[in-house]
Short mmCIF file of C-alpha atoms and ligand atoms in Angstrom, two decimals:
data_model
loop_
_atom_site.label_atom_id
_atom_site.label_comp_id
_atom_site.label_asym_id
_atom_site.label_seq_id
_atom_site.Cartn_x
_atom_site.Cartn_y
_atom_site.Cartn_z
CA MET H 40 90.85 128.56 160.74
CA LYS H 41 89.92 126.32 157.82
CA ALA H 42 86.38 124.98 157.65
CA PRO H 43 86.25 121.19 158.13
CA ALA H 44 86.11 119.01 155.01
CA ILE H 45 82.74 117.80 153.79
CA THR H 46 83.02 114.03 153.64
CA PRO H 47 81.10 111.04 152.22
CA GLY H 48 77.69 110.72 153.83
CA GLN H 49 77.22 114.50 153.79
CA THR H 50 75.17 116.35 151.17
CA LEU H 51 76.32 118.22 148.09
CA GLY H 52 73.97 120.79 146.55
CA ILE H 53 74.20 121.65 142.85
CA LEU H 54 72.55 124.65 141.21
CA GLY H 55 71.54 123.17 137.87
CA GLY H 56 70.59 119.64 136.83
CA GLY H 57 71.73 119.53 133.20
CA GLN H 58 74.41 117.14 131.96
CA LEU H 59 77.18 118.89 133.91
CA GLY H 60 75.23 118.68 137.17
CA LYS H 61 74.37 115.07 136.41
CA MET H 62 78.00 114.06 135.86
CA ILE H 63 79.09 115.82 139.07
CA ALA H 64 76.23 114.05 140.87
CA ILE H 65 77.26 110.63 139.50
CA GLU H 66 80.80 111.09 140.84
CA ALA H 67 79.48 112.32 144.18
CA ARG H 68 77.07 109.39 144.51
CA ARG H 69 79.86 106.96 143.61
CA MET H 70 81.86 108.41 146.48
CA GLY H 71 79.00 108.10 148.96
CA TYR H 72 77.59 111.63 149.04
CA ARG H 73 73.93 112.56 149.01
CA VAL H 74 73.10 115.00 146.23
CA LEU H 75 70.39 117.66 146.00
CA VAL H 76 69.92 119.57 142.75
CA LEU H 77 68.03 122.79 142.03
CA ASP H 78 66.42 122.81 138.58
CA PRO H 79 63.21 124.14 137.03
CA ASP H 80 62.57 120.72 135.44
CA THR H 81 61.91 117.70 137.68
CA ALA H 82 62.82 115.48 134.68
CA CYS H 83 66.23 117.15 134.13
CA PRO H 84 69.25 114.87 133.43
CA ALA H 85 70.43 114.96 137.07
CA ALA H 86 67.04 113.71 138.28
CA GLU H 87 68.18 110.18 137.39
CA VAL H 88 70.82 110.29 140.10
CA ALA H 89 69.89 113.04 142.57
CA GLU H 90 66.98 114.49 144.51
CA ILE H 91 65.50 117.55 142.80
CA VAL H 92 64.34 120.77 144.41
CA GLN H 93 62.18 122.32 141.71
CA GLY H 94 62.64 126.03 141.15
CA ALA H 95 63.66 128.73 138.71
CA TRP H 96 67.20 130.17 138.84
CA SER H 97 65.72 133.48 139.82
CA ASP H 98 63.76 132.04 142.77
CA PRO H 99 65.60 132.72 146.05
CA THR H 100 63.08 130.68 148.07
CA ALA H 101 63.82 127.50 146.14
CA ALA H 102 67.57 128.17 146.26
CA LEU H 103 67.38 128.62 150.04
CA GLU H 104 65.39 125.40 150.39
CA LEU H 105 68.17 123.60 148.52
CA ALA H 106 70.93 125.27 150.52
CA ILE H 107 69.40 124.43 153.89
CA GLY H 108 69.29 120.76 152.90
CA CYS H 109 73.01 120.68 151.99
CA ASP H 110 76.45 120.93 153.60
CA VAL H 111 78.02 122.75 150.65
CA VAL H 112 76.58 124.16 147.43
CA THR H 113 78.20 124.28 144.01
CA LEU H 114 76.89 124.97 140.51
CA GLU H 115 76.92 123.84 136.91
CA THR H 116 76.00 127.19 135.35
CA GLU H 117 77.17 130.79 135.67
CA HIS H 118 73.69 132.11 134.96
CA VAL H 119 72.14 132.02 138.44
CA PRO H 120 71.48 135.66 139.41
CA TYR H 121 73.93 137.18 141.90
CA ALA H 122 71.15 138.06 144.37
CA VAL H 123 70.13 134.39 144.58
CA LEU H 124 73.76 133.28 145.01
CA ALA H 125 74.24 135.81 147.80
CA GLU H 126 71.18 134.36 149.59
CA VAL H 127 72.61 130.84 149.32
CA GLU H 128 75.96 132.02 150.61
CA ARG H 129 74.32 133.54 153.67
CA VAL H 130 73.33 130.09 154.92
CA ARG H 131 75.87 127.62 153.48
CA PRO H 132 79.32 127.62 151.90
CA LEU H 133 78.90 128.33 148.16
CA ARG H 134 81.87 127.25 146.05
CA PRO H 135 82.70 128.99 143.80
CA SER H 136 81.60 132.10 145.70
CA ALA H 137 78.94 134.62 144.67
CA GLN H 138 81.77 137.14 144.20
CA VAL H 139 83.50 134.92 141.60
CA LEU H 140 80.20 134.50 139.77
CA LYS H 141 79.61 138.24 139.83
CA THR H 142 82.95 138.75 138.09
CA ILE H 143 82.28 136.11 135.45
CA GLN H 144 78.56 136.19 134.65
CA ASP H 145 78.61 139.67 133.13
CA ARG H 146 80.98 139.80 130.16
CA PHE H 147 81.82 143.42 130.98
CA ASN H 148 82.98 142.54 134.52
CA GLN H 149 84.89 139.59 133.12
CA ARG H 150 86.70 141.66 130.48
CA HIS H 151 87.48 144.30 133.08
CA PHE H 152 88.86 141.64 135.43
CA LEU H 153 91.16 140.30 132.69
CA HIS H 154 92.32 143.83 131.95
CA ARG H 155 93.01 144.63 135.63
CA HIS H 156 95.12 141.50 135.97
CA ASP H 157 97.01 142.08 132.77
CA LEU H 158 95.66 138.88 131.22
CA PRO H 159 95.72 139.00 127.38
CA GLN H 160 92.43 139.27 125.46
CA THR H 161 91.05 140.58 122.20
CA ARG H 162 90.20 144.28 121.82
CA TRP H 163 86.72 145.04 123.12
CA ALA H 164 84.27 147.82 123.95
CA ASN H 165 81.29 148.08 126.26
CA ILE H 166 78.11 148.84 124.32
CA GLU H 167 74.98 150.34 125.82
CA SER H 168 73.56 152.16 122.79
CA LEU H 169 73.58 151.97 119.00
CA ALA H 170 75.70 155.14 118.95
CA ALA H 171 78.32 153.40 121.12
CA LEU H 172 78.23 150.43 118.75
CA ASP H 173 78.79 152.66 115.72
CA ALA H 174 81.73 154.27 117.53
CA ALA H 175 83.21 150.85 118.38
CA VAL H 176 82.87 149.73 114.75
CA ALA H 177 84.72 152.86 113.67
CA GLU H 178 87.48 152.33 116.24
CA LEU H 179 87.94 148.54 116.29
CA GLY H 180 86.68 147.71 112.79
CA VAL H 181 85.02 144.62 111.33
CA PRO H 182 84.75 141.66 111.26
CA ALA H 183 83.61 141.67 114.87
CA ILE H 184 81.27 139.93 117.27
CA LEU H 185 78.63 141.53 119.46
CA LYS H 186 77.80 139.47 122.58
CA ARG H 187 75.05 140.13 125.09
CA ARG H 188 76.72 140.82 128.43
CA THR H 189 74.69 138.21 130.31
CA GLY H 190 72.97 134.89 129.70
CA GLY H 191 74.73 133.62 126.54
CA TYR H 192 75.99 130.07 126.02
CA ASP H 193 76.78 127.76 123.07
CA GLY H 194 77.22 130.80 120.84
CA ARG H 195 73.75 132.14 121.65
CA ALA H 196 73.07 135.83 122.25
CA GLN H 197 75.84 136.73 119.81
CA ALA H 198 75.78 138.45 116.44
CA ARG H 199 78.55 138.80 113.88
CA LEU H 200 79.27 142.02 112.03
CA TYR H 201 80.94 141.77 108.64
CA ALA H 202 80.34 145.36 107.55
CA PRO H 203 79.68 148.65 109.42
CA MET H 204 76.11 148.59 108.10
CA ASP H 205 75.43 145.36 110.09
CA ALA H 206 75.52 147.32 113.36
CA ALA H 207 71.84 148.27 113.64
CA ALA H 208 70.61 144.76 112.80
CA ALA H 209 73.02 143.18 115.32
CA TRP H 210 71.97 145.63 118.04
CA GLN H 211 68.30 144.80 117.42
CA ALA H 212 68.89 141.05 117.12
CA LEU H 213 70.32 141.03 120.66
CA GLY H 214 67.35 142.96 122.04
CA GLU H 215 69.11 146.32 122.43
CA ALA H 216 70.57 144.96 125.67
CA PRO H 217 74.01 145.87 127.11
CA CYS H 218 76.66 144.08 125.04
CA ILE H 219 80.37 143.62 124.57
CA PHE H 220 81.81 144.31 121.13
CA GLU H 221 84.85 142.18 120.29
CA ALA H 222 87.28 142.38 117.43
CA PHE H 223 87.16 139.09 115.53
CA VAL H 224 90.22 136.95 116.21
CA ASP H 225 91.54 135.14 113.16
CA PHE H 226 92.76 132.25 115.27
CA ALA H 227 94.92 129.26 114.34
CA ALA H 228 93.21 127.20 117.04
CA GLU H 229 91.05 127.33 120.13
CA LEU H 230 92.51 125.82 123.31
CA SER H 231 91.19 125.40 126.83
CA VAL H 232 92.65 124.68 130.22
CA VAL H 233 90.44 123.04 132.83
CA LEU H 234 91.88 123.34 136.33
CA ALA H 235 90.70 122.90 139.88
CA ARG H 236 91.58 125.04 142.89
CA SER H 237 90.77 123.67 146.34
CA THR H 238 89.81 125.45 149.55
CA HIS H 239 93.49 125.05 150.51
CA GLY H 240 94.63 126.90 147.38
CA GLU H 241 96.00 123.71 145.79
CA ILE H 242 95.79 123.92 141.97
CA ARG H 243 95.88 121.05 139.50
CA PHE H 244 95.22 121.36 135.80
CA PHE H 245 94.31 118.85 133.12
CA ALA H 246 96.25 118.73 129.86
CA THR H 247 95.53 121.73 127.63
CA ALA H 248 92.79 120.74 125.19
CA GLU H 249 92.24 121.75 121.57
CA ASN H 250 88.67 122.61 120.60
CA ILE H 251 86.84 122.83 117.31
CA HIS H 252 83.55 124.74 117.29
CA GLN H 253 80.77 124.67 114.69
CA ASN H 254 78.21 127.51 114.69
CA GLY H 255 79.53 128.68 118.08
CA ILE H 256 78.96 125.24 119.66
CA LEU H 257 81.79 122.94 120.68
CA HIS H 258 82.05 120.07 118.21
CA THR H 259 85.24 118.17 119.07
CA THR H 260 87.97 118.29 121.70
CA VAL H 261 91.41 116.70 121.49
CA ALA H 262 93.58 116.38 124.60
CA PRO H 263 96.42 116.95 124.97
CA ALA H 264 96.28 119.70 122.33
CA ARG H 265 98.45 118.99 119.28
CA PHE H 266 100.68 122.01 119.95
CA SER H 267 104.18 122.33 121.33
CA PRO H 268 104.78 121.95 125.07
CA PRO H 269 105.77 125.66 125.44
CA ILE H 270 102.39 126.78 124.06
CA ARG H 271 100.57 124.40 126.39
CA ALA H 272 102.68 125.54 129.33
CA ALA H 273 101.93 129.19 128.54
CA ALA H 274 98.19 128.44 128.54
CA GLU H 275 98.50 126.65 131.88
CA ASP H 276 100.40 129.59 133.30
CA LEU H 277 97.74 132.11 132.21
CA ALA H 278 94.95 129.87 133.51
CA THR H 279 96.70 129.54 136.86
CA ARG H 280 97.11 133.32 137.09
CA ALA H 281 93.39 133.77 136.40
CA ALA H 282 92.43 131.17 139.05
CA VAL H 283 94.65 132.77 141.70
CA ALA H 284 93.40 136.29 140.91
CA LEU H 285 89.79 135.10 141.09
CA GLU H 286 90.45 133.13 144.30
CA ILE H 287 88.08 130.55 142.84
CA VAL H 288 87.30 127.34 144.69
CA GLY H 289 86.25 124.58 142.30
CA VAL H 290 86.90 123.99 138.64
CA LEU H 291 87.78 126.92 136.39
CA THR H 292 87.89 126.62 132.61
CA VAL H 293 89.83 129.13 130.58
CA GLU H 294 89.08 129.27 126.85
CA PHE H 295 91.85 130.62 124.61
CA PHE H 296 92.43 131.71 121.05
CA LEU H 297 95.86 130.88 119.70
CA THR H 298 96.55 133.55 117.09
CA ARG H 299 98.33 132.82 113.83
CA ASP H 300 101.39 134.64 115.16
CA GLY H 301 101.51 132.40 118.25
CA ARG H 302 99.91 134.62 120.92
CA LEU H 303 97.41 133.31 123.44
CA LEU H 304 94.33 135.47 124.07
CA ILE H 305 91.76 134.58 126.71
CA ASN H 306 88.33 134.21 125.09
CA GLU H 307 86.34 133.57 128.22
CA LEU H 308 86.33 132.14 131.72
CA ALA H 309 83.82 129.54 132.93
CA PRO H 310 83.68 129.00 136.71
CA ARG H 311 82.71 125.36 136.36
CA VAL H 312 83.24 122.00 134.74
CA HIS H 313 83.23 122.37 130.99
CA ASN H 314 82.32 120.51 127.83
CA SER H 315 85.98 120.55 126.75
CA GLY H 316 86.83 118.66 129.98
CA HIS H 317 84.54 115.71 129.22
CA VAL H 318 87.52 113.71 127.94
CA THR H 319 88.87 113.68 131.50
CA LEU H 320 86.09 111.24 132.42
CA GLY H 321 87.68 108.00 131.29
CA ALA H 322 90.99 109.45 130.12
CA CYS H 323 92.30 110.69 133.49
CA VAL H 324 92.80 109.18 136.94
CA THR H 325 90.43 111.85 138.30
CA SER H 326 87.72 113.38 136.10
CA GLN H 327 86.88 117.10 136.13
CA PHE H 328 83.64 116.14 137.90
CA GLU H 329 85.36 114.34 140.76
CA GLN H 330 87.90 117.16 140.94
CA GLN H 331 85.03 119.64 141.32
CA LEU H 332 83.60 117.57 144.17
CA ARG H 333 86.98 117.29 145.91
CA ALA H 334 87.72 121.00 145.51
CA VAL H 335 84.40 122.26 146.88
CA CYS H 336 84.37 119.71 149.72
CA GLY H 337 87.77 120.88 150.99
CA LEU H 338 89.43 117.55 150.15
CA PRO H 339 92.83 116.95 148.56
CA LEU H 340 92.62 117.07 144.76
CA GLY H 341 93.07 113.84 142.79
CA SER H 342 95.70 113.04 140.18
CA GLN H 343 95.05 114.63 136.80
CA HIS H 344 97.30 112.09 135.07
CA GLN H 345 95.94 111.14 131.63
CA HIS H 346 96.19 107.48 130.60
CA ALA H 347 96.21 108.09 126.83
CA PRO H 348 95.53 110.77 124.20
CA ALA H 349 91.80 111.30 123.87
CA ALA H 350 89.17 112.95 121.72
CA MET H 351 85.56 113.87 122.34
CA VAL H 352 82.76 114.60 119.90
CA ASN H 353 79.43 116.10 120.95
CA LEU H 354 76.16 114.51 119.93
CA LEU H 355 73.70 117.31 119.16
CA GLY H 356 69.95 117.07 118.72
CA GLU H 357 70.11 117.05 114.92
CA LEU H 358 71.39 113.46 115.11
CA TRP H 359 67.92 112.57 116.44
CA ALA H 360 66.20 113.92 113.28
CA LYS H 361 65.05 110.42 112.28
CA GLY H 362 64.42 109.25 115.84
CA ALA H 363 66.88 107.94 118.43
CA PRO H 364 70.14 107.00 116.67
CA ASN H 365 71.29 103.40 116.56
CA PHE H 366 74.41 103.36 118.73
CA VAL H 367 75.53 99.81 117.95
CA ALA H 368 78.27 100.98 115.56
CA VAL H 369 79.62 103.31 118.26
CA LEU H 370 79.60 100.53 120.81
CA ALA H 371 81.33 98.18 118.34
CA GLU H 372 84.40 100.44 118.52
CA PRO H 373 86.29 99.18 121.58
CA ARG H 374 88.17 102.45 122.12
CA ALA H 375 84.97 104.52 122.35
CA HIS H 376 82.76 105.40 125.30
CA LEU H 377 79.18 106.57 124.83
CA HIS H 378 77.64 109.15 127.17
CA LEU H 379 73.95 110.07 126.86
CA TYR H 380 72.41 112.64 129.15
CA GLY H 381 68.84 111.31 129.23
CA LYS H 382 67.21 114.44 127.77
CA ARG H 383 63.67 113.58 126.71
CA GLU H 384 63.44 116.02 123.83
CA ALA H 385 66.01 116.50 121.06
CA ARG H 386 66.29 119.92 119.41
CA PRO H 387 68.84 121.09 116.83
CA GLY H 388 71.91 122.38 118.68
CA ARG H 389 70.89 120.77 121.98
CA LYS H 390 73.64 118.72 123.62
CA MET H 391 72.23 115.20 123.97
CA GLY H 392 75.42 113.27 124.70
CA HIS H 393 79.02 112.78 123.63
CA ILE H 394 81.50 110.10 122.62
CA THR H 395 85.04 109.90 123.97
CA VAL H 396 87.79 107.90 122.33
CA LEU H 397 91.18 106.92 123.78
CA ALA H 398 93.93 105.97 121.32
CA GLU H 399 97.68 105.67 120.82
CA ASP H 400 97.90 109.22 119.56
CA ALA H 401 95.69 112.28 119.40
CA ASP H 402 95.21 112.23 115.60
CA GLU H 403 94.01 108.65 115.76
CA ALA H 404 91.60 109.42 118.65
CA LEU H 405 90.16 112.35 116.69
CA ALA H 406 89.84 110.34 113.48
CA VAL H 407 87.92 107.58 115.26
CA ALA H 408 85.62 110.09 117.02
CA GLN H 409 84.92 111.86 113.72
CA ARG H 410 84.23 108.58 111.94
CA LEU H 411 81.72 107.51 114.59
CA HIS H 412 80.03 110.91 114.44
CA ALA H 413 79.85 110.78 110.64
CA GLN H 414 78.13 107.39 110.82
CA LEU H 415 75.48 108.77 113.18
CA ALA H 416 75.03 111.86 110.99
CA ALA H 417 74.54 109.65 107.91
CA GLN H 418 71.82 107.68 109.75
CA ALA H 419 70.03 110.92 110.66
CA ARG H 420 69.96 111.96 106.98
CA VAL H 421 68.54 108.77 105.43
N1 LIG J 627 86.27 137.48 119.24
C1 LIG J 627 86.12 136.32 118.60
N2 LIG J 627 86.84 136.03 117.49
C2 LIG J 627 86.67 134.87 116.82
N3 LIG J 627 85.83 133.90 117.19
C3 LIG J 627 85.08 134.10 118.29
C4 LIG J 627 85.19 135.32 119.06
N4 LIG J 627 84.33 135.23 120.09
C5 LIG J 627 83.73 134.03 119.99
N5 LIG J 627 84.16 133.35 118.91
C6 LIG J 627 83.73 131.98 118.48
O1 LIG J 627 82.45 131.70 119.03
C7 LIG J 627 82.56 130.65 120.03
C8 LIG J 627 81.60 130.92 121.19
O2 LIG J 627 81.89 132.19 121.78
P1 LIG J 627 82.10 132.36 123.36
O3 LIG J 627 82.43 133.78 123.62
O4 LIG J 627 83.05 131.36 123.85
O5 LIG J 627 80.62 132.15 123.89
P2 LIG J 627 79.90 130.97 124.66
O6 LIG J 627 79.72 131.49 126.04
O7 LIG J 627 78.63 130.79 123.93
O8 LIG J 627 80.81 129.76 124.61
C9 LIG J 627 84.02 130.66 120.41
O9 LIG J 627 84.43 129.41 120.96
C10 LIG J 627 84.67 130.95 119.06
O10 LIG J 627 84.68 129.82 118.23
MG1 LIG J 628 82.83 129.71 125.08
#
């Protein structure tokens, strides 16, 4: 028998109160839910719109306190330890499940999952010693990327190898911790599919997005991706296969490399709303954040229809180098929407906010987003 739906008036719990948790919480509050958030920082972005239970990710007592106060628990990060997730799941529905997180949060488990389900990926090796790394370099070659198996995000906990002699330095830079070694993909583009799968197994995906990264951090997203419908359909098909194999409930993001010879390789899976889905807030009938809420509450999913081509540009902490930027020029552009997360402290590389632009076509949306970003960057340099 299906569990009953969790409806407005009931309480959603979110593990993590960063910008993703905040945007889920805003949608939930708009729809009449109460929201409790677990975060180590009582002044986290979500604190503006939700009640905070203060606690570290690794603290099962705090996680249990949150869970007991909620009807269903979801998350904004894959980095909550499995043991804590299992505790939460003992007392309340956790969506996505601890099992899904176990598969995704360790890059080795994730790569193994993709392999088992015949989902395409780059060549990789599991590394637990410098000797194993030297062997992988000999077998898979360079350039390559070494990634710590757990805890990385925004390109952190990764090291690039350009020559075999880089191996020892890379191994040390990542703390001699278990890693995955990946052959470098000389990609034509990076794409992502954000989809939601409900408790009923219903799946809806947003238009395949095209992503440009700088220093391992997402810089801009354009949706729909400026690639042919067959390529986008192939990405959607692979993402759907991954979601079904995972049996995920909630939003799943699948990041892809499109190789120069037209193949799609899965770069990574994120069991959550995603930076490349931010355009959906404003561009689509239902945002990724509302879709997450609907999926985990056992409700029907909303329409993913997109009103117009859209682009998003991230606002990183370096734009705050000369103090808070003046956003008047951004707001003077009628096609742009400004999102700021309310983080008190700006650091280089820290995601402080983003701008989305809707336009007649994707090139135009991207050009406007880039122009607005360039204006803010110029201010930060003067
Ligand atoms: N094997 C690879 N080949 C080429 N570029 C890569 C590879 N792995 C990662 N990258 C680049 O680094 C970015 C961040 O890596 P990713 O594995 O997605 O880590 P994160 O969890 O930090 O997003 C990717 O979006 C891509 O631009
Ligand atoms: Mg990534």
